[in-house]
Short mmCIF file of C-alpha atoms in Angstrom, two decimals:
data_model
loop_
_atom_site.label_atom_id
_atom_site.label_comp_id
_atom_site.label_asym_id
_atom_site.label_seq_id
_atom_site.Cartn_x
_atom_site.Cartn_y
_atom_site.Cartn_z
CA ALA A 870 -23.22 20.59 15.30
CA ASP A 871 -21.43 21.31 18.58
CA GLY A 872 -20.01 17.79 18.60
CA TYR A 873 -18.61 18.27 15.10
CA GLU A 874 -17.13 21.60 16.13
CA MET A 875 -15.44 20.14 19.20
CA PHE A 876 -14.19 17.18 17.14
CA ASN A 877 -12.76 19.44 14.44
CA GLN A 878 -11.05 21.60 17.08
CA GLY A 879 -9.39 18.52 18.55
CA ASN A 880 -11.44 18.63 21.78
CA LEU A 881 -12.30 14.95 21.52
CA GLU A 882 -13.25 14.39 25.14
CA LYS A 883 -15.67 17.33 24.92
CA ALA A 884 -17.09 16.01 21.64
CA TYR A 885 -17.92 12.58 23.08
CA PRO A 886 -20.72 13.66 25.47
CA LEU A 887 -22.22 15.86 22.74
CA PHE A 888 -22.47 12.90 20.38
CA LYS A 889 -23.95 10.80 23.20
CA GLU A 890 -26.52 13.55 23.80
CA ALA A 891 -27.32 13.70 20.08
CA GLN A 892 -28.25 10.01 20.20
CA THR A 893 -31.16 10.85 22.48
CA THR A 894 -32.70 13.20 19.91
CA PHE A 895 -34.08 10.39 17.76
CA SER A 896 -37.65 9.20 17.98
CA SER A 897 -39.95 7.55 15.48
CA ALA A 898 -41.85 10.81 14.95
CA LEU A 899 -38.67 12.79 14.42
CA ASN A 900 -37.27 10.13 12.09
CA PHE A 901 -40.50 10.30 10.05
CA TYR A 902 -40.24 14.09 9.84
CA ARG A 903 -36.57 13.97 8.88
CA ARG A 904 -37.23 11.46 6.13
CA PHE A 905 -39.46 13.98 4.39
CA ALA A 906 -37.40 17.04 5.24
CA SER A 907 -34.10 17.89 3.63
CA SER A 908 -32.17 14.72 4.36
CA GLU A 909 -28.87 16.39 3.52
CA SER A 910 -29.00 18.46 6.71
CA HIS A 911 -29.90 15.63 9.08
CA VAL A 912 -28.05 12.56 10.21
CA ASN A 913 -29.58 9.27 11.18
CA PRO A 914 -29.00 7.30 14.40
CA ASP A 915 -26.55 4.92 12.70
CA GLU A 916 -24.40 7.85 11.62
CA ILE A 917 -24.36 9.21 15.17
CA HIS A 918 -23.33 5.80 16.54
CA GLU A 919 -20.62 5.54 13.90
CA LEU A 920 -19.35 9.01 14.76
CA THR A 921 -19.37 8.18 18.46
CA VAL A 922 -17.30 5.04 17.82
CA SER A 923 -14.90 7.14 15.75
CA VAL A 924 -14.59 9.74 18.51
CA CYS A 925 -13.83 7.00 21.06
CA LEU A 926 -11.16 5.57 18.76
CA SER A 927 -9.69 9.02 18.19
CA ILE A 928 -9.44 9.64 21.93
CA ALA A 929 -7.83 6.21 22.37
CA HIS A 930 -5.24 6.98 19.71
CA GLU A 931 -4.43 10.29 21.37
CA GLN A 932 -3.70 8.35 24.56
CA PHE A 933 -1.68 5.73 22.65
CA PHE A 934 0.50 8.48 21.20
CA ASP A 935 1.44 9.26 24.81
CA LEU A 936 2.01 5.51 25.35
CA LYS A 937 -1.01 5.25 27.66
CA THR A 938 -3.63 2.52 27.62
CA ALA A 939 -7.19 3.44 26.65
CA ASP A 940 -9.39 0.53 27.67
CA GLU A 941 -12.16 2.81 28.95
CA TRP A 942 -12.57 4.45 25.52
CA LEU A 943 -12.35 1.12 23.72
CA ASN A 944 -15.11 -0.28 25.94
CA ARG A 945 -17.25 2.73 25.04
CA ALA A 946 -16.50 2.17 21.36
CA ASP A 947 -17.57 -1.48 21.70
CA GLU A 948 -20.85 -0.43 23.32
CA GLU A 949 -21.63 2.01 20.51
CA LEU A 950 -20.64 -0.53 17.89
CA LYS A 951 -23.43 -2.83 19.09
CA ASN A 952 -25.93 -0.23 17.85
CA LEU A 953 -24.69 -0.30 14.25
CA PRO A 954 -26.26 -2.59 11.66
CA ASP A 955 -24.09 -5.27 10.10
CA GLY A 956 -22.19 -4.13 7.06
CA GLU A 957 -18.84 -3.05 5.71
CA ARG A 958 -18.51 -0.03 7.99
CA LYS A 959 -19.26 -2.08 11.12
CA THR A 960 -16.72 -4.68 9.99
CA ASP A 961 -14.06 -1.99 9.50
CA LEU A 962 -14.79 -0.41 12.87
CA THR A 963 -14.73 -3.83 14.56
CA HIS A 964 -11.29 -4.42 13.07
CA SER A 965 -10.11 -0.96 14.13
CA ILE A 966 -11.26 -1.55 17.70
CA ALA A 967 -9.52 -4.95 17.79
CA THR A 968 -6.29 -3.33 16.57
CA ALA A 969 -6.70 -0.56 19.14
CA ARG A 970 -7.10 -3.18 21.90
CA ASP A 971 -3.81 -4.74 20.78
CA VAL A 972 -2.20 -1.28 20.82
CA SER A 973 -3.49 -0.68 24.34
CA ARG A 974 -1.86 -3.94 25.42
CA LEU A 975 1.37 -2.84 23.70
CA CYS A 976 1.34 0.35 25.75
CA GLN A 977 0.86 -1.68 28.92
CA THR A 978 3.73 -4.02 28.04
CA PHE A 979 5.94 -1.01 27.30
CA ASN A 980 4.97 0.70 30.55
CA ASP A 981 5.76 -2.51 32.43
CA GLY A 982 9.31 -2.16 31.08
CA ASN A 983 9.16 -5.30 28.96
CA TYR A 984 10.49 -3.61 25.82
CA GLU A 985 11.69 -6.72 23.96
CA GLN A 986 8.31 -8.40 24.38
CA ALA A 987 6.65 -5.16 23.29
CA MET A 988 8.66 -5.25 20.05
CA LYS A 989 7.62 -8.86 19.41
CA ASP A 990 3.99 -8.01 20.11
CA LEU A 991 4.22 -5.01 17.78
CA LEU A 992 5.10 -7.33 14.90
CA GLU A 993 2.03 -9.46 15.62
CA THR A 994 -0.21 -6.42 15.83
CA GLU A 995 1.23 -5.06 12.59
CA LYS A 996 0.29 -8.30 10.80
CA LYS A 997 -3.34 -7.95 11.94
CA ALA A 998 -3.78 -4.21 11.34
CA LEU A 999 -5.53 -3.02 8.21
CA PRO A 1000 -3.08 -1.63 5.64
CA THR A 1001 -5.17 1.56 5.52
CA ASP A 1002 -5.08 2.13 9.30
CA GLN A 1003 -3.19 5.43 9.42
CA ASP A 1004 -3.66 5.75 13.19
CA PHE A 1005 -1.89 2.45 13.74
CA PHE A 1006 0.89 3.39 11.32
CA ILE A 1007 1.61 6.62 13.18
CA PHE A 1008 1.46 4.78 16.51
CA GLU A 1009 3.86 2.15 15.18
CA ILE A 1010 6.43 4.84 14.41
CA ARG A 1011 5.91 6.39 17.86
CA PHE A 1012 6.29 3.00 19.49
CA LEU A 1013 9.46 2.16 17.56
CA ILE A 1014 10.99 5.44 18.70
CA ALA A 1015 10.08 4.74 22.33
CA CYS A 1016 11.33 1.14 22.26
CA GLY A 1017 14.46 2.06 20.32
CA LYS A 1018 15.35 4.68 22.91
CA ALA A 1019 14.45 2.42 25.85
CA LEU A 1020 16.54 -0.45 24.49
CA GLY A 1021 19.33 1.81 23.23
CA GLU A 1022 19.01 0.24 19.78
CA PRO A 1023 20.04 2.53 16.89
CA ALA A 1024 18.68 0.01 14.35
CA ILE A 1025 15.15 0.39 15.75
CA LEU A 1026 15.48 4.18 15.70
CA ASN A 1027 16.71 4.02 12.11
CA GLN A 1028 13.68 1.92 11.16
CA ALA A 1029 11.42 4.50 12.82
CA ARG A 1030 13.22 7.27 10.92
CA GLU A 1031 12.70 5.47 7.60
CA LEU A 1032 9.01 4.89 8.31
CA LEU A 1033 8.54 8.49 9.38
CA PHE A 1034 10.28 9.73 6.25
CA PHE A 1035 7.99 7.52 4.16
CA ALA A 1036 4.93 8.74 6.07
CA THR A 1037 5.74 12.41 5.60
CA THR A 1038 6.97 12.26 2.01
CA ASP A 1039 5.52 9.34 0.04
CA ALA A 1040 2.30 8.95 2.06
CA GLY A 1041 1.88 12.71 2.49
CA ILE A 1042 1.00 12.53 6.18
CA ASP A 1043 2.06 15.94 7.42
CA ASN A 1044 0.30 16.81 10.64
CA GLU A 1045 0.94 17.69 14.26
CA LYS A 1046 1.75 14.10 15.18
CA THR A 1047 4.30 13.51 12.43
CA ARG A 1048 5.98 16.82 13.20
CA SER A 1049 6.06 15.84 16.87
CA LEU A 1050 7.59 12.48 15.95
CA TRP A 1051 10.49 14.20 14.17
CA VAL A 1052 11.19 16.15 17.36
CA THR A 1053 10.88 13.04 19.53
CA LEU A 1054 13.17 11.10 17.22
CA THR A 1055 15.92 13.71 17.23
CA ASN A 1056 15.86 14.45 20.99
#
């Protein structure tokens, strides 16, 4: 419960150790008890591992928004992913982690000052990202703004503006990040 609370408050780095701690609360006896108790109020180990992967990815995307790499959190996500059974959710998370690794490399390329290569790599990453990956979409806008400003290219900034307009109107993504992107774009 504390992990959920920290996650919902945006304290992702505080939520992570709480989810890790929750993983240690499972035993065969406790699982047996929980199976016969009200299952709606208990989670299973797979759900905790899935949540932990999601927290790691969320922390990584917070760092990406600041154009920082996040290899440490992606490595943690990979470790947790190993504990999930095969299935659709594991496949989706595997894809999300792979996209996040590409994004981390994009941040490194950008921070190295190789902006033109970063733009080329962004196109490749965009082709591989899931169409439903909202975190990548928001990052892409952030990255276009950063590269457009670094290269002094109004066309890139205009593309970012169009994507941001689409995100906030048609896609209905109105949150702290999109509001921050409008400020970043206009400053």
